[in-house]
Coordinates of N, CA and C in Angstrom, one line a residue:
X1 N -11.4 10.1 -31.1 CA -12.2 10.0 -29.8 C -12.3 11.4 -29.2
X2 N -13.2 11.5 -28.3 CA -13.4 12.8 -27.7 C -13.9 12.6 -26.3
X3 N -13.6 13.6 -25.4 CA -14.3 13.7 -24.1 C -15.4 14.6 -24.2
X4 N -16.5 14.2 -23.6 CA -17.7 15.1 -23.6 C -18.1 15.2 -22.1
X5 N -18.1 16.5 -21.6 CA -18.5 16.7 -20.2 C -19.7 17.6 -20.2
X6 N -20.8 17.1 -19.5 CA -22.0 17.9 -19.5 C -22.8 17.6 -18.3
X7 N -23.2 18.7 -17.6 CA -24.1 18.5 -16.5 C -25.5 18.2 -16.9
X8 N -25.8 18.3 -18.2 CA -27.1 18.0 -18.7 C -27.1 16.8 -19.5
X9 N -27.6 15.7 -19.0 CA -27.6 14.4 -19.8 C -28.4 14.4 -21.0
X10 N -29.3 15.4 -21.1 CA -30.2 15.5 -22.3 C -29.4 15.8 -23.5
X11 N -28.2 16.4 -23.4 CA -27.4 16.7 -24.6 C -27.1 15.4 -25.4
X12 N -26.5 14.4 -24.9 CA -26.2 13.2 -25.6 C -27.4 12.4 -25.8
X13 N -28.3 12.3 -24.8 CA -29.5 11.5 -25.0 C -30.4 11.9 -26.2
X14 N -30.4 13.2 -26.5 CA -31.2 13.6 -27.6 C -30.5 13.5 -28.9
X15 N -29.2 13.2 -28.9 CA -28.5 13.1 -30.2 C -28.2 11.7 -30.6
X16 N -28.3 10.7 -29.7 CA -28.0 9.3 -30.0 C -29.3 8.5 -30.0
X17 N -29.3 7.4 -30.7 CA -30.4 6.5 -30.8 C -30.7 5.7 -29.5
X18 N -29.7 5.5 -28.7 CA -29.9 4.8 -27.4 C -29.8 5.8 -26.3
X19 N -30.0 5.4 -25.0 CA -29.7 6.2 -23.9 C -28.3 6.1 -23.5
X20 N -27.8 7.2 -22.9 CA -26.4 7.1 -22.4 C -26.3 6.1 -21.3
X21 N -25.2 5.5 -21.1 CA -25.1 4.4 -20.0 C -25.4 5.0 -18.7
X22 N -26.1 4.3 -17.9 CA -26.5 4.8 -16.5 C -25.4 4.6 -15.5
X23 N -24.7 3.5 -15.6 CA -23.6 3.3 -14.6 C -22.3 3.7 -15.1
X24 N -21.4 4.2 -14.2 CA -20.1 4.6 -14.6 C -19.3 3.3 -15.1
X25 N -18.7 3.5 -16.2 CA -18.0 2.3 -16.8 C -18.8 1.6 -17.9
X26 N -20.1 2.0 -18.0 CA -21.0 1.4 -18.9 C -20.7 1.9 -20.3
X27 N -21.0 1.1 -21.3 CA -20.8 1.4 -22.7 C -22.1 1.2 -23.5
X28 N -22.4 2.1 -24.4 CA -23.5 1.8 -25.4 C -22.9 2.1 -26.8
X29 N -23.3 1.2 -27.7 CA -23.0 1.4 -29.2 C -24.3 2.1 -29.7
X30 N -24.1 3.1 -30.5 CA -25.3 3.9 -30.9 C -25.0 4.6 -32.2
X31 N -25.9 5.5 -32.6 CA -25.8 6.3 -33.8 C -26.1 7.7 -33.4
X32 N -25.4 8.7 -34.0 CA -25.9 10.1 -34.0 C -27.0 10.2 -35.0
X33 N -28.1 10.7 -34.6 CA -29.3 10.9 -35.5 C -29.5 12.3 -35.8
X34 N -29.9 12.6 -37.0 CA -30.4 14.0 -37.3 C -31.9 14.1 -37.0
X35 N -32.4 15.3 -37.1 CA -33.8 15.5 -36.7 C -34.8 14.6 -37.5
X36 N -34.4 14.1 -38.7 CA -35.3 13.2 -39.5 C -35.1 11.8 -39.0
X37 N -34.2 11.5 -38.1 CA -34.0 10.2 -37.6 C -33.0 9.3 -38.4
X38 N -32.4 10.0 -39.4 CA -31.4 9.2 -40.2 C -30.0 9.3 -39.5
X39 N -29.2 8.4 -39.9 CA -27.9 8.2 -39.2 C -26.8 9.2 -39.8
X40 N -26.2 9.9 -38.8 CA -25.1 10.8 -39.2 C -23.7 10.1 -39.0
X41 N -23.6 9.3 -37.9 CA -22.4 8.6 -37.6 C -22.6 7.5 -36.6
X42 N -21.8 6.5 -36.6 CA -21.8 5.5 -35.5 C -20.9 5.9 -34.4
X43 N -21.3 5.8 -33.1 CA -20.5 6.2 -32.0 C -20.6 5.2 -30.9
X44 N -19.6 5.2 -30.1 CA -19.6 4.4 -28.8 C -19.5 5.4 -27.7
X45 N -20.4 5.3 -26.8 CA -20.5 6.3 -25.6 C -20.2 5.5 -24.4
X46 N -19.1 5.9 -23.7 CA -18.7 5.3 -22.4 C -18.9 6.3 -21.3
X47 N -19.5 5.9 -20.2 CA -19.7 6.9 -19.1 C -18.5 6.8 -18.2
X48 N -17.8 7.9 -18.0 CA -16.6 7.9 -17.1 C -16.9 8.5 -15.7
X49 N -18.0 9.2 -15.6 CA -18.3 9.8 -14.3 C -19.8 10.3 -14.4
X50 N -20.2 11.0 -13.3 CA -21.6 11.5 -13.2 C -21.9 12.4 -14.5
X51 N -21.0 13.2 -14.9 CA -21.2 14.1 -16.0 C -20.1 14.0 -17.1
X52 N -19.4 12.9 -17.1 CA -18.3 12.8 -18.1 C -18.5 11.6 -18.9
X53 N -18.2 11.7 -20.2 CA -18.4 10.7 -21.2 C -17.2 10.6 -22.1
X54 N -16.9 9.5 -22.6 CA -15.9 9.2 -23.6 C -16.6 8.8 -24.9
X55 N -16.5 9.5 -26.0 CA -17.2 9.2 -27.2 C -16.2 8.8 -28.3
X56 N -16.3 7.6 -28.8 CA -15.4 7.2 -29.8 C -16.2 6.9 -31.1
X57 N -15.4 7.0 -32.2 CA -16.0 6.9 -33.6 C -14.9 6.6 -34.5
X58 N -15.2 6.2 -35.7 CA -14.2 6.0 -36.8 C -13.4 7.3 -37.0
X59 N -12.1 7.2 -37.1 CA -11.2 8.3 -37.3 C -11.6 9.2 -38.5
X60 N -12.1 8.6 -39.5 CA -12.4 9.5 -40.7 C -13.7 10.3 -40.5
X61 N -14.4 10.0 -39.4 CA -15.6 10.8 -39.1 C -15.4 11.9 -38.0
X62 N -14.1 12.1 -37.6 CA -13.9 13.0 -36.5 C -14.4 14.4 -36.7
X63 N -14.1 15.0 -37.8 CA -14.5 16.4 -38.1 C -16.1 16.4 -38.1
X64 N -16.6 15.5 -38.8 CA -18.1 15.4 -38.9 C -18.8 15.3 -37.5
X65 N -18.3 14.4 -36.7 CA -18.9 14.1 -35.4 C -18.7 15.3 -34.5
X66 N -17.4 15.9 -34.4 CA -17.2 17.0 -33.5 C -18.0 18.2 -34.0
X67 N -18.1 18.5 -35.3 CA -18.9 19.6 -35.8 C -20.4 19.3 -35.4
X68 N -20.9 18.1 -35.6 CA -22.3 17.8 -35.3 C -22.6 18.0 -33.8
X69 N -21.7 17.5 -33.0 CA -21.9 17.7 -31.5 C -22.0 19.2 -31.2
X70 N -21.0 20.0 -31.7 CA -20.9 21.4 -31.4 C -22.1 22.2 -32.0
X71 N -22.6 21.8 -33.2 CA -23.7 22.5 -33.8 C -25.0 22.2 -33.1
X72 N -25.1 21.1 -32.4 CA -26.4 20.7 -31.7 C -26.4 21.0 -30.2
X73 N -25.4 21.7 -29.8 CA -25.4 22.1 -28.4 C -26.3 23.3 -28.2
X74 N -27.3 23.2 -27.3 CA -28.2 24.3 -27.0 C -27.4 25.4 -26.3
X75 N -27.8 26.6 -26.5 CA -27.1 27.7 -25.8 C -27.1 27.6 -24.2
X76 N -28.2 27.0 -23.7 CA -28.3 26.9 -22.2 C -27.5 25.7 -21.7
X77 N -27.1 24.8 -22.6 CA -26.4 23.6 -22.1 C -24.9 23.9 -21.8
X78 N -24.5 23.4 -20.7 CA -23.1 23.5 -20.4 C -22.4 22.2 -20.8
X79 N -21.8 22.3 -21.9 CA -21.2 21.1 -22.5 C -19.8 21.4 -23.0
X80 N -18.8 20.6 -22.6 CA -17.4 20.8 -23.0 C -17.1 19.6 -23.9
X81 N -16.7 19.8 -25.1 CA -16.3 18.8 -26.1 C -14.9 19.0 -26.4
X82 N -14.1 17.9 -26.2 CA -12.6 18.0 -26.4 C -12.1 16.8 -27.2
X83 N -11.5 17.1 -28.3 CA -10.9 16.0 -29.2 C -9.7 15.5 -28.5
X84 N -9.5 14.2 -28.5 CA -8.3 13.6 -28.0 C -7.4 13.0 -29.0
X85 N -7.8 13.1 -30.3 CA -7.1 12.4 -31.3 C -5.6 12.8 -31.5
X86 N -5.3 14.0 -31.1 CA -3.9 14.5 -31.3 C -3.0 13.9 -30.2
X87 N -3.6 13.4 -29.1 CA -2.8 12.9 -28.0 C -3.1 11.5 -27.6
X88 N -4.1 10.9 -28.2 CA -4.4 9.5 -27.9 C -4.6 8.6 -29.1
X89 N -4.3 7.3 -29.0 CA -4.5 6.4 -30.1 C -5.3 5.2 -29.6
X90 N -5.5 4.3 -30.5 CA -6.3 3.1 -30.2 C -5.8 1.9 -30.9
X91 N -5.7 0.8 -30.2 CA -5.3 -0.5 -30.8 C -6.5 -1.4 -30.7
X92 N -7.0 -1.9 -31.8 CA -8.1 -2.9 -31.8 C -7.5 -4.3 -31.8
X93 N -8.1 -5.2 -31.0 CA -7.8 -6.6 -31.0 C -9.1 -7.4 -31.0
X94 N -9.3 -8.2 -32.1 CA -10.5 -8.9 -32.2 C -10.3 -10.3 -32.7
X95 N -11.2 -11.2 -32.4 CA -11.2 -12.5 -32.8 C -11.4 -13.5 -31.7
X96 N -11.7 -14.7 -32.0 CA -12.0 -15.7 -31.0 C -11.0 -15.9 -29.9
X97 N -9.7 -15.6 -30.2 CA -8.6 -15.8 -29.3 C -8.1 -14.5 -28.7
X98 N -8.8 -13.4 -28.9 CA -8.4 -12.1 -28.5 C -8.2 -12.0 -27.0
X99 N -9.0 -12.7 -26.2 CA -8.9 -12.7 -24.8 C -7.6 -13.4 -24.4
X100 N -7.3 -14.5 -25.0 CA -6.1 -15.3 -24.7 C -4.8 -14.5 -25.1
X101 N -4.9 -13.7 -26.2 CA -3.7 -12.9 -26.6 C -3.5 -11.8 -25.6
X102 N -4.6 -11.1 -25.2 CA -4.5 -10.0 -24.3 C -4.0 -10.4 -22.9
X103 N -4.5 -11.6 -22.5 CA -4.0 -12.1 -21.2 C -2.5 -12.2 -21.0
X104 N -1.8 -12.4 -22.1 CA -0.4 -12.6 -22.1 C 0.3 -11.3 -21.9
X105 N -0.3 -10.1 -22.0 CA 0.3 -8.8 -21.8 C -0.4 -7.9 -20.8
X106 N -1.3 -8.5 -20.0 CA -1.9 -7.8 -18.9 C -2.2 -8.6 -17.7
X107 N -2.0 -8.1 -16.5 CA -2.4 -8.8 -15.3 C -3.9 -8.7 -15.0
X108 N -4.6 -7.8 -15.7 CA -6.0 -7.5 -15.4 C -6.9 -8.8 -15.6
X109 N -7.9 -8.9 -14.8 CA -8.9 -10.0 -15.1 C -9.7 -9.8 -16.3
X110 N -9.7 -10.7 -17.2 CA -10.4 -10.5 -18.5 C -11.7 -11.4 -18.6
X111 N -12.0 -12.2 -17.6 CA -13.1 -13.1 -17.7 C -14.4 -12.3 -17.6
X112 N -15.5 -12.9 -18.0 CA -16.8 -12.2 -18.0 C -17.2 -11.7 -16.6
X113 N -16.9 -12.4 -15.6 CA -17.2 -11.9 -14.2 C -16.4 -10.7 -13.8
X114 N -15.1 -10.7 -14.1 CA -14.2 -9.6 -13.7 C -14.2 -8.4 -14.6
X115 N -14.6 -8.6 -15.9 CA -14.6 -7.6 -16.8 C -15.8 -7.8 -17.8
X116 N -17.0 -7.5 -17.4 CA -18.1 -7.8 -18.3 C -18.1 -7.1 -19.6
X117 N -18.8 -7.7 -20.6 CA -19.0 -7.1 -21.9 C -19.6 -5.7 -21.8
X118 N -19.2 -4.8 -22.6 CA -19.7 -3.4 -22.6 C -19.5 -2.7 -21.3
X119 N -18.3 -3.0 -20.7 CA -17.9 -2.2 -19.4 C -16.5 -1.8 -19.6
X120 N -16.3 -0.5 -19.4 CA -14.9 0.1 -19.6 C -14.2 -0.1 -18.3
X121 N -12.9 -0.3 -18.4 CA -12.0 -0.4 -17.3 C -10.6 0.1 -17.7
X122 N -9.9 0.8 -16.8 CA -8.6 1.2 -17.0 C -7.7 0.0 -16.5
X123 N -6.8 -0.5 -17.4 CA -6.0 -1.6 -17.1 C -4.6 -1.3 -17.6
X124 N -3.6 -2.2 -17.2 CA -2.3 -2.1 -17.6 C -2.1 -3.1 -18.7
X125 N -1.5 -2.7 -19.9 CA -1.2 -3.6 -21.0 C 0.2 -3.3 -21.5
X126 N 1.0 -4.3 -21.5 CA 2.4 -4.2 -21.9 C 3.1 -3.1 -21.1
X127 N 2.8 -2.9 -19.9 CA 3.4 -1.9 -19.0 C 2.8 -0.5 -19.2
X128 N 1.8 -0.4 -19.9 CA 1.2 1.0 -20.2 C -0.3 1.0 -19.6
X129 N -0.7 2.1 -19.1 CA -2.1 2.3 -18.7 C -2.9 2.6 -19.9
X130 N -4.0 1.8 -20.0 CA -4.9 2.0 -21.2 C -6.4 2.0 -20.7
X131 N -7.2 2.6 -21.4 CA -8.7 2.5 -21.2 C -9.1 1.4 -22.1
X132 N -9.6 0.3 -21.5 CA -10.0 -0.9 -22.3 C -11.5 -0.9 -22.5
X133 N -11.9 -1.1 -23.7 CA -13.4 -1.2 -24.0 C -13.6 -2.5 -24.7
X134 N -14.2 -3.5 -24.0 CA -14.5 -4.8 -24.6 C -15.7 -4.7 -25.5
X135 N -15.5 -4.5 -26.8 CA -16.5 -4.5 -27.8 C -15.8 -4.6 -29.1
X136 N -16.6 -5.0 -30.1 CA -16.0 -5.1 -31.4 C -17.1 -5.0 -32.5
X137 N -16.8 -4.4 -33.6 CA -17.7 -4.3 -34.7 C -17.4 -5.4 -35.7
X138 N -16.5 -6.3 -35.4 CA -16.1 -7.4 -36.3 C -17.0 -8.6 -36.1
X139 N -17.9 -8.6 -35.2 CA -18.7 -9.8 -35.0 C -18.1 -10.9 -34.1
X140 N -17.0 -10.6 -33.6 CA -16.2 -11.5 -32.7 C -15.9 -10.8 -31.4
X141 N -15.5 -11.5 -30.4 CA -15.0 -10.9 -29.1 C -13.9 -9.9 -29.5
X142 N -13.9 -8.8 -28.9 CA -12.9 -7.8 -29.3 C -12.6 -6.8 -28.2
X143 N -11.5 -6.1 -28.3 CA -11.1 -5.1 -27.3 C -10.6 -3.9 -28.1
X144 N -10.9 -2.7 -27.6 CA -10.3 -1.5 -28.1 C -9.5 -1.0 -26.9
X145 N -8.2 -0.7 -27.1 CA -7.3 -0.3 -26.1 C -6.9 1.1 -26.4
X146 N -7.4 2.1 -25.7 CA -7.2 3.5 -25.9 C -6.1 4.0 -24.9
X147 N -5.1 4.7 -25.5 CA -4.0 5.1 -24.7 C -3.3 6.4 -25.2
X148 N -2.6 7.1 -24.4 CA -1.9 8.2 -24.8 C -0.9 7.8 -25.9
X149 N -0.7 8.6 -27.0 CA 0.2 8.2 -28.0 C 1.6 8.1 -27.6
X150 N 2.0 8.8 -26.5 CA 3.4 8.7 -26.0 C 3.6 7.3 -25.4
X151 N 2.6 6.6 -25.2 CA 2.7 5.2 -24.6 C 2.1 4.2 -25.6
X152 N 2.4 4.4 -26.9 CA 1.8 3.6 -27.9 C 2.1 2.1 -27.7
X153 N 1.0 1.3 -27.8 CA 1.1 -0.1 -27.8 C 0.9 -0.6 -29.2
X154 N 1.8 -1.1 -29.9 CA 1.7 -1.4 -31.3 C 1.7 -2.8 -31.6
X155 N 1.6 -3.1 -32.9 CA 1.6 -4.5 -33.4 C 2.8 -5.3 -32.9
X156 N 3.9 -4.7 -32.6 CA 5.1 -5.4 -32.2 C 4.8 -6.2 -30.9
X157 N 4.0 -5.6 -30.0 CA 3.7 -6.3 -28.8 C 2.8 -7.5 -29.1
X158 N 2.0 -7.4 -30.1 CA 1.1 -8.6 -30.4 C 1.9 -9.7 -31.2
X159 N 2.8 -9.2 -32.0 CA 3.6 -10.2 -32.8 C 4.5 -11.1 -31.8
X160 N 4.9 -10.5 -30.7 CA 5.7 -11.2 -29.8 C 5.0 -12.4 -29.1
X161 N 3.6 -12.2 -29.1 CA 2.9 -13.2 -28.3 C 2.0 -14.1 -29.1
X162 N 1.8 -13.8 -30.4 CA 0.9 -14.6 -31.2 C 1.6 -15.8 -31.7

């Protein structure tokens, strides 16, 4: 994962197939496209602030994505790209009962009204602060729980409640 800060929204908008999220906390699933329109990588873009974004992708694409972003930054664009993979991890939880499992280790509201699909929220899980992204590539309801590696939430937490 990486943080991308840019005062120019054109940077991410011209590199992905979708538009960046308009509202803070919004999430879009998209692809990085090359000038021919073919896919370079799949990414999830989350808007954290007026000019701050959290971009996630498969770990094995990290070098490719970071290099691609850096190579396509225009000289006049003020863009800061920072990898978080050395300090942050992610736990994926997916399946039809994922909301029920997660409810057992967080006081956060997880219903559709309190935590809409494709909306990021910082919540507490198993006593740790995490950036929760409700989405999944598995075709089922799912959550990605991003957290500092010093506060790792691992499978042991899930085994205790499943």
